[in-house]
XYZ file of C-alpha atoms in Angstrom:
477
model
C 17.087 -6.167 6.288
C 20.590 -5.063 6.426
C 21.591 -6.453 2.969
C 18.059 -6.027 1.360
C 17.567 -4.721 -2.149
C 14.992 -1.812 -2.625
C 12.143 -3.861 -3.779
C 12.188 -6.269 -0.908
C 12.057 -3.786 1.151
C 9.349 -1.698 -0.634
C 7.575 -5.134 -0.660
C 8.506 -6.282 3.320
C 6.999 -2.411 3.714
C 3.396 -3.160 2.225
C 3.299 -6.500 3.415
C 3.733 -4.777 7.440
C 1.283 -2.158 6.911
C -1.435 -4.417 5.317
C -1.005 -7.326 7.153
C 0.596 -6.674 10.238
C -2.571 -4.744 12.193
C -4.706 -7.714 11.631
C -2.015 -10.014 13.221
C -1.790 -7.993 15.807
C -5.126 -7.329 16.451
C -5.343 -11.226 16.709
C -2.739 -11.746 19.161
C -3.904 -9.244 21.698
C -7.778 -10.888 21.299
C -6.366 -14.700 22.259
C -6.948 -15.300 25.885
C -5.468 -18.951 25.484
C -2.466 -17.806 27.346
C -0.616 -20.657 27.119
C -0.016 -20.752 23.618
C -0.305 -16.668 23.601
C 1.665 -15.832 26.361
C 3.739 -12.884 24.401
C 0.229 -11.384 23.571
C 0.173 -8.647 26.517
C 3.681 -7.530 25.621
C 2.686 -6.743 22.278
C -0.358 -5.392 23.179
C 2.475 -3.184 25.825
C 5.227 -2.010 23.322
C 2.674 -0.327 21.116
C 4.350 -1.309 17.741
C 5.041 1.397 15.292
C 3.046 0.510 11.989
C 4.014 1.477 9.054
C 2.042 4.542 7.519
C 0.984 5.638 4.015
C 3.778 8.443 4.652
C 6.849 5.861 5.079
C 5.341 4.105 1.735
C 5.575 7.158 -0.152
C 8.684 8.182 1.556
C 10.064 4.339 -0.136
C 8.404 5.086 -3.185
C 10.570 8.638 -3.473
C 13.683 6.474 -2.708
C 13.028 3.989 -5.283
C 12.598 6.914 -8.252
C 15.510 8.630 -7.182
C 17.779 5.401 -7.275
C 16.257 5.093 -10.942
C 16.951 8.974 -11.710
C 20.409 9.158 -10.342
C 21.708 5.665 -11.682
C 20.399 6.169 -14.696
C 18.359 2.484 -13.988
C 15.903 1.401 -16.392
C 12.207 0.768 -15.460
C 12.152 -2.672 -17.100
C 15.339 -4.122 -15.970
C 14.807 -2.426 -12.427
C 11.272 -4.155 -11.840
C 12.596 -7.380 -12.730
C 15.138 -6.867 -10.450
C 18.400 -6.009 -12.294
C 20.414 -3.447 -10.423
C 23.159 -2.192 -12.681
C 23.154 -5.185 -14.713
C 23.039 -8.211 -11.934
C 20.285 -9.841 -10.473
C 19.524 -9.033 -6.532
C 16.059 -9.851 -6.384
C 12.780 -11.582 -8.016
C 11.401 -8.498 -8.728
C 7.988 -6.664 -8.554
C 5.340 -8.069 -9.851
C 2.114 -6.506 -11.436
C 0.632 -5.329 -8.343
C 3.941 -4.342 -6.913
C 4.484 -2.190 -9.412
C 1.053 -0.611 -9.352
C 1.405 0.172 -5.746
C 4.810 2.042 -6.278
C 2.762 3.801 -9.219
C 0.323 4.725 -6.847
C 2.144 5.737 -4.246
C 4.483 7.955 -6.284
C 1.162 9.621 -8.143
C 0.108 10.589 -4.705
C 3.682 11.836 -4.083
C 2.905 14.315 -7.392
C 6.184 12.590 -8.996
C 3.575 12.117 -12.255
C 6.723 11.065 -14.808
C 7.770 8.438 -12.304
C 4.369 7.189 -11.662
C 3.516 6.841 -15.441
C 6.657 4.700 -15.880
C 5.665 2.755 -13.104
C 2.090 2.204 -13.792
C 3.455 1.484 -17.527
C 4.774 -2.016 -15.966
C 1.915 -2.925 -14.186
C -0.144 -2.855 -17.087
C 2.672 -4.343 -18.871
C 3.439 -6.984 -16.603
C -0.662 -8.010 -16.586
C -0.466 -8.037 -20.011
C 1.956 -10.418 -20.986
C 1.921 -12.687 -18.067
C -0.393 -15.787 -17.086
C -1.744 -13.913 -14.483
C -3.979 -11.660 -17.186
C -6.248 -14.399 -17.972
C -7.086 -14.301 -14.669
C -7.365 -10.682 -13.871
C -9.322 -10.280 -16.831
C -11.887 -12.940 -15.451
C -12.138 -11.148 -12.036
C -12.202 -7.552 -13.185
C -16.106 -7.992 -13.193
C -16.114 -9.102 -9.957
C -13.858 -5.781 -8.551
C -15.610 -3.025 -7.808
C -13.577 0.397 -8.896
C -13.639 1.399 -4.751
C -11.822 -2.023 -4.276
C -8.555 -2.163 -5.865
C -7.171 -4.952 -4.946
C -7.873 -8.493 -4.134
C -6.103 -12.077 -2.907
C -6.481 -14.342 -5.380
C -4.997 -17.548 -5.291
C -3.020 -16.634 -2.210
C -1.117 -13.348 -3.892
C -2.175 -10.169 -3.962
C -4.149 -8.996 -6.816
C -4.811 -5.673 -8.880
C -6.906 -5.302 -11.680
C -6.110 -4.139 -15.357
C -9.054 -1.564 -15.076
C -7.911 -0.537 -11.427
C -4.105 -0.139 -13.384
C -5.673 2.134 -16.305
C -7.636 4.486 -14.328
C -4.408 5.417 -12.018
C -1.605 4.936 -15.477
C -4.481 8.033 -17.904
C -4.874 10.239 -14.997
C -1.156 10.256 -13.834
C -0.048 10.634 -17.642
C -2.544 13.895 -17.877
C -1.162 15.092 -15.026
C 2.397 14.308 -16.687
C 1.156 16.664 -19.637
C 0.502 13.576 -21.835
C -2.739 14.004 -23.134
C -3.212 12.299 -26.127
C -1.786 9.343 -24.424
C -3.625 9.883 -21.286
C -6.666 9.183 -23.656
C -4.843 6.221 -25.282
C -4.928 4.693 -22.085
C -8.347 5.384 -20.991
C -10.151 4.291 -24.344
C -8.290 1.183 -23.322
C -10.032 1.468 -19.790
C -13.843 2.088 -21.589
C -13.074 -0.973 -23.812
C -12.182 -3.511 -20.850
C -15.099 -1.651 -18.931
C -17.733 0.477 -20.814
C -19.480 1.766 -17.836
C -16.284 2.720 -15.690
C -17.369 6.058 -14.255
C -13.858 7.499 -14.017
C -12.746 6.397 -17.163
C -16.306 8.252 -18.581
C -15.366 11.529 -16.686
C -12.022 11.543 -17.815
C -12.538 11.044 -21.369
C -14.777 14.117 -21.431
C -11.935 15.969 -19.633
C -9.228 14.503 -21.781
C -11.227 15.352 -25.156
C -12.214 18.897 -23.919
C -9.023 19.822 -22.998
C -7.096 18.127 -26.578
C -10.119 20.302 -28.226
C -9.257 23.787 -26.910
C -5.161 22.843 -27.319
C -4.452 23.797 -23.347
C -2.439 20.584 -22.882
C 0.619 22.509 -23.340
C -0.120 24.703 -20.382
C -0.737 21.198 -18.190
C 3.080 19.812 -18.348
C 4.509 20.575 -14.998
C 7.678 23.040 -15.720
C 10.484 21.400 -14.984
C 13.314 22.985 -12.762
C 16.107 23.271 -15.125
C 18.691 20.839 -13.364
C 22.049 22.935 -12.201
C 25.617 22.316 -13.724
C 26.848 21.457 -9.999
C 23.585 18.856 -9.674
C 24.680 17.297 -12.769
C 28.579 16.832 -11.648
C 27.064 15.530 -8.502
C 25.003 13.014 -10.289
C 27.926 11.779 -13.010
C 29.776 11.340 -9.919
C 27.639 9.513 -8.207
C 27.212 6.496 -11.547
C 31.376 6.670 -11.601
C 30.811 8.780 -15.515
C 33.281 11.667 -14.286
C 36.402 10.946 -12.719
C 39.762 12.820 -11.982
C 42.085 13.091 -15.127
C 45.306 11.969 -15.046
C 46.873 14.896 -14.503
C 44.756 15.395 -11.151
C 46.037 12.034 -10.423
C 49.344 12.440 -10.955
C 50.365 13.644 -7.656
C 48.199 11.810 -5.656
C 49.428 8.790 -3.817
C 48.701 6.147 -0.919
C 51.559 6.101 1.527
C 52.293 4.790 5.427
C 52.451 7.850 8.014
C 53.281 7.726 11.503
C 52.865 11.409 12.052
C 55.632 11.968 13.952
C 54.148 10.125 16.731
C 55.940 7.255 18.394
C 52.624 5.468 18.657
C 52.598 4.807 15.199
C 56.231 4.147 14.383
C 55.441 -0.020 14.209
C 51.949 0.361 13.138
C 51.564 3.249 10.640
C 48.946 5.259 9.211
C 47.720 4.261 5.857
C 46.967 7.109 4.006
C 45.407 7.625 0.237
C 45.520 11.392 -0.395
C 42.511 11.702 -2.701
C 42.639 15.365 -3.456
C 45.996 17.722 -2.434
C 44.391 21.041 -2.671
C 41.235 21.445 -1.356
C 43.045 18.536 1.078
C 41.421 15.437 1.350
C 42.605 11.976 2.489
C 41.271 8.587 3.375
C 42.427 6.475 6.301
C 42.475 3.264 6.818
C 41.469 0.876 9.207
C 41.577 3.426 11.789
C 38.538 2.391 13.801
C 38.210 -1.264 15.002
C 34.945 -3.747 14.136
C 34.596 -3.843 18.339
C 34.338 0.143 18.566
C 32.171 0.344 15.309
C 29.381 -2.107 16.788
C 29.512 -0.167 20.124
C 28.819 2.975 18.404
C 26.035 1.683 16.330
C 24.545 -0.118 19.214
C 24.718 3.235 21.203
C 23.260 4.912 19.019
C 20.534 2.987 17.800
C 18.794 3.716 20.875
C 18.195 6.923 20.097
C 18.031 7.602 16.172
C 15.685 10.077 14.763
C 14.614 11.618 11.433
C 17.500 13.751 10.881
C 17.371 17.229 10.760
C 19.178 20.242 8.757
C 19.586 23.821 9.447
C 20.802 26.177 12.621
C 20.216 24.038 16.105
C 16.964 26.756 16.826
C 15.643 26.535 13.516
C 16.429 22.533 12.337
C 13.760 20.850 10.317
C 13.322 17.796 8.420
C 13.418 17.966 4.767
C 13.375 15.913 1.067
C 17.308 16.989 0.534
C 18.786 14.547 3.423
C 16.763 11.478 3.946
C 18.712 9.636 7.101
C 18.473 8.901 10.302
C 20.614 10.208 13.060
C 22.007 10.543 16.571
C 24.254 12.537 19.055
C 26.941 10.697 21.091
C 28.980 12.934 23.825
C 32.443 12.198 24.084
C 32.366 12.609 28.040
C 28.814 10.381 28.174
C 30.812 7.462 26.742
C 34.415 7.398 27.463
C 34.944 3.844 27.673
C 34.834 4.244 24.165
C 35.136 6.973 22.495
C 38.585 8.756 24.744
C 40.330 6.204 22.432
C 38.540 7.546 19.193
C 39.093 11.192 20.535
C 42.755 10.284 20.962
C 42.903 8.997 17.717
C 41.321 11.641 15.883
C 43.492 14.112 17.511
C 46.997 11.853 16.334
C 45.525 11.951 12.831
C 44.271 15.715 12.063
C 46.691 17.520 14.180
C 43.589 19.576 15.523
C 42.733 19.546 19.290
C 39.067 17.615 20.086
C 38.616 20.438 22.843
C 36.121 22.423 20.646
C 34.867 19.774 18.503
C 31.378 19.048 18.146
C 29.525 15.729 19.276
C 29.722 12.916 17.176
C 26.767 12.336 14.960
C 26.555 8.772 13.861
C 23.904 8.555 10.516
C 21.611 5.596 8.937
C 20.968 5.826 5.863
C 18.775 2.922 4.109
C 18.034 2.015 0.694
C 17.347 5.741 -1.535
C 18.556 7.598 1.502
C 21.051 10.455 0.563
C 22.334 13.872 1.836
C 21.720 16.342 -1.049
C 24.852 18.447 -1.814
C 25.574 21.132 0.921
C 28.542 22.276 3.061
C 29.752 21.462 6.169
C 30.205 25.407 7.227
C 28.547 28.462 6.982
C 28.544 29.072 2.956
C 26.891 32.874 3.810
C 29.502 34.435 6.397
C 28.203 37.607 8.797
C 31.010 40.001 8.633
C 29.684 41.749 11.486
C 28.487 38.395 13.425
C 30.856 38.730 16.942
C 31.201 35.161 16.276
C 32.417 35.088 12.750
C 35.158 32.967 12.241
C 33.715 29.962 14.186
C 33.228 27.551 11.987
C 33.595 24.051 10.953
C 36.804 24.102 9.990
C 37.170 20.331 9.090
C 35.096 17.192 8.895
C 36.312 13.647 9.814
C 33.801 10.917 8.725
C 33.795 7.233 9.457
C 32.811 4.540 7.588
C 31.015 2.131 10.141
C 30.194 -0.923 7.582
C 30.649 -1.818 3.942
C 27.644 -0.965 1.370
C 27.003 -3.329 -0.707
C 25.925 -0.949 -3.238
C 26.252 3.046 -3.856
C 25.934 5.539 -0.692
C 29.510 6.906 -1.391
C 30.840 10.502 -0.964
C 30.586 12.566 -3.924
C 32.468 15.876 -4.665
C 31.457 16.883 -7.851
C 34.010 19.885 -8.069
C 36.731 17.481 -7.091
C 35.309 15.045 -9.482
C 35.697 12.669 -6.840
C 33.607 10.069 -5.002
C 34.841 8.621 -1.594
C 33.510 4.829 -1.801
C 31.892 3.547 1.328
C 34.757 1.252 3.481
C 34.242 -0.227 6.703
C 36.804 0.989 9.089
C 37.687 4.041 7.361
C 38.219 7.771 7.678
C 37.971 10.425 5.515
C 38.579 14.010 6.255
C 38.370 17.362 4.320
C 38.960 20.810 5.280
C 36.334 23.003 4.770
C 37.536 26.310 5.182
C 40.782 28.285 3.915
C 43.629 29.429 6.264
C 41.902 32.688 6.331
C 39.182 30.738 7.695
C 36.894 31.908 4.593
C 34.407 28.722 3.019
C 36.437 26.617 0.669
C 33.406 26.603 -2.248
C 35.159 23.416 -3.634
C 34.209 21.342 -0.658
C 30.797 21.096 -1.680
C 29.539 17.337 -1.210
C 26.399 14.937 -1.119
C 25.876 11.469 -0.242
C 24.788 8.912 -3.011
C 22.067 7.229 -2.573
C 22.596 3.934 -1.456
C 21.057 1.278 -3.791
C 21.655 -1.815 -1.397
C 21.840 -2.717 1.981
C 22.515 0.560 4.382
C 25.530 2.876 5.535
C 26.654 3.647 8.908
C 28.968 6.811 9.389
C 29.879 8.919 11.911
C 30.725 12.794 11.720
C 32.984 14.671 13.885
C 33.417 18.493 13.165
C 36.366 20.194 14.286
C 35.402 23.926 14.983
C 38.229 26.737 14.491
C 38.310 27.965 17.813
C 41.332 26.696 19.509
C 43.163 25.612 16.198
C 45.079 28.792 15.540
C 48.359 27.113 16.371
C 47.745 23.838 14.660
C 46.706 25.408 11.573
C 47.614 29.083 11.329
C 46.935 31.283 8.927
C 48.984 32.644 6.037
C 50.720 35.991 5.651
C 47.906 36.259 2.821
C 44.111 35.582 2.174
C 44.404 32.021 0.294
C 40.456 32.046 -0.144
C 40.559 33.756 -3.534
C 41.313 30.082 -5.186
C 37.715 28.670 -4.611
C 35.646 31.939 -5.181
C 35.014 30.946 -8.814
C 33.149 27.847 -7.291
C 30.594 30.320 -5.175
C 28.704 30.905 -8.452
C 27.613 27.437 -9.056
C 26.250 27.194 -5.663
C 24.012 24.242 -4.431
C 21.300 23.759 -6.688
């Protein structure tokens, strides 16, 4: 699964939560023990299934790869990704059960595109002379069938789902397009009867305008993020021109025989990428430790942390004292690179992210300040973020002030400060993760507090902050 393409796993997905109980159920029924010796540890380790949530929760990730990359619906469901080939595709019924799942997400505009290929797909494919032979047979409570040994929807089940979710889009007259379609292919349909009184009624007294859903009006800093994201804005060459990739040994004697390598990416706000700082050995340790323990990931204050739509990951916590065999070295390194001490830093949060998972644009410190907080002026003063493996496509670091995008590399590091000298946000620091479009990313965060740095980074005669207050306006979202 680690180098799967979204459909296969939206398919691999279905496939576990329809067929996967019934298997189970089997195995723990079969008292033939010798053949069915493993049943009473399945029956033990209480599989996780996969639920009706997760399946929605793919079908989200799947429309916002296509609304971020820009992907068309045709191309995508025959399984073009950017113009190559990854997969065989979705077929009819596929596609109908992304439809479906995204209409009872309430994403109506994705579900209508989706739904649109279904019924396409049964249309102009062999497989319509037979649906159209067993759409008699399907009742409208049953909406899906095997036939043949693959799973089966049928055009009526399709256009029921495709004239609802387009009225609920705010396409009415289309809605009913579909739906005399339905009450031709089935005259006595009792949903397609229903709606076409609905549909008429509400074309007659002209309210359709009131049913499109108001859309949020997309910000200017959402929109950088998203041209980052599909490579559309870059840095110009002036912002280029002082930027360069050099060796470094820090001033460290470590290093004097085998440097640093260094790519400053942006000079001021300061960001650079390392590397091969981290080795393949330590990266496996630290995925392996952590896997043990990943959960939804949260966002928000430690008391008041949630889960929510804007960062769809997994995560965990790894102590630097819990596991020095491995991570004094990393601590060390760290340390050598930043010039900050590791005495105040936070744990190290290693993140999963799977196909459609992304981290919405946010900071890494506290945007919103309290002057008269006694702890103002704790803060995360800089992040350092490993790359753990190579993405095979998307999940890179965007900065859409910066007009910049960190690509995913295994082995590297890339760190960012996120505050001024005055310790005061740095508004330009904003960033998001890309959604990753194949296969997964691994990182790992480690924040460097300000406590304890005033003599590695001290601050200026003068408040520096004033450069990235212009920023503050275009906020989040």
């Amino acid at each position: 699964m680690e180098h799967c393409d979204p459909f296969t796993k939206f398919k691999l997905l279905k496939r576990f939560m329809d067929n996967w109980q019934f298997v189970r159920n089997l195995a723990v029924t079969i008292t033939d023990t010798k053949n069915f010796k493993k049943s009473s540890t399945i029956r033990g380790k209480k599989i996780a299934l996969p639920t009706l949530g997760d399946m929605r929760g793919a079908a989200r990730g799947i429309s916002r790869l296509q609304y971020i990359y820009k992907l068309n619906s045709t191309d995508f469901s025959n399984g073009y990704i950017l113009g190559q080939k990854y997969s065989s595709g979705m077929t009819a019924y596929n596609c109908y059960i992304l439809g479906k799942s995204l209409y009872e997400s309430q994403d109506y505009t994705a579900a209508g595109e989706w739904l649109f290929e279904a019924f396409n797909k049964i249309e102009q494919s062999e497989e319509s002379n037979q649906t159209k032979q067993k759409d008699s047979q399907i009742q409208n409570d049953e909406p899906t069938k095997v036939i043949q040994n693959f799973p089966h929807v049928s055009e009526v089940k399709i256009l029921e789902y495709l004239s609802l979710t387009l009225f609920k889009a705010g396409k009415v007259q289309l809605s009913l397009l579909m739906n005399t379609l339905l009450l031709r292919n089935e005259p006595t349909n009792q949903k397609g009867l229903q709606n076409q009184k609905l549909f008429e009624q509400d074309l007659s007294r002209d309210r359709f305008r009131r049913k499109v859903p108001s859309k949020s009006k997309t910000s200017t800093i959402t929109q950088l993020y998203e041209q980052v994201c599909r490579g559309e804005l870059q840095q110009s060459p002036e912002e280029k021109r002082n930027l360069h990739c050099s060796y470094t040994n820090k001033n460290l004697a470590f290093y004097l025989l085998g440097p640093l390598k260094m790519e400053l990416l942006s000079a001021d706000p300061f960001v650079a990428l390392y590397y091969d700082v981290i080795y393949n050995s330590e990266n496996e340790k630290i995925i392996a430790t952590a896997k043990k323990s990943l959960k939804r990931s949260l966002i928000g204050d430690e008391d008041e942390s949630t889960t929510d739509e804007i960062r769809i990951s997994k995560n965990a916590w790894l102590d630097f004292n819990e596991h020095p065999e491995f991570l004094a070295k990393i601590s060390k390194r760290l340390e050598d690179i930043t010039g900050l001490s590791m005495e105040t830093s936070e744990e190290m949060q290693v993140a999963n992210y799977g196909v459609g998972g992304y981290y919405a644009l946010h900071y890494d410190c506290d945007e919103e300040q309290d002057e008269e907080d006694p702890e103002e002026g704790i803060d995360r003063l800089m992040t350092a973020m490993f790359y753990l493996n190579n993405v095979d496509l998307g999940g890179a670091t965007a900065f859409p002030n910066l007009r910049l995008a960190v690509p995913p590399i295994k082995g590297s590091l890339v760190v960012w400060y996120n505050l001024h000298k005055s310790l005061k946000p740095d508004f330009r620091t904003s960033h998001a993760g890309c959604p990753v479009l194949k296969g997964s990313k691994w990182i790992s965060n480690i924040w460097f507090d300000s406590l304890g740095q005033e003599l590695n980074r001290p601050c200026d005669l003068r408040p520096d902050h004033a450069i990235s207050m212009p920023y503050k306006s275009l906020g989040l979202d």
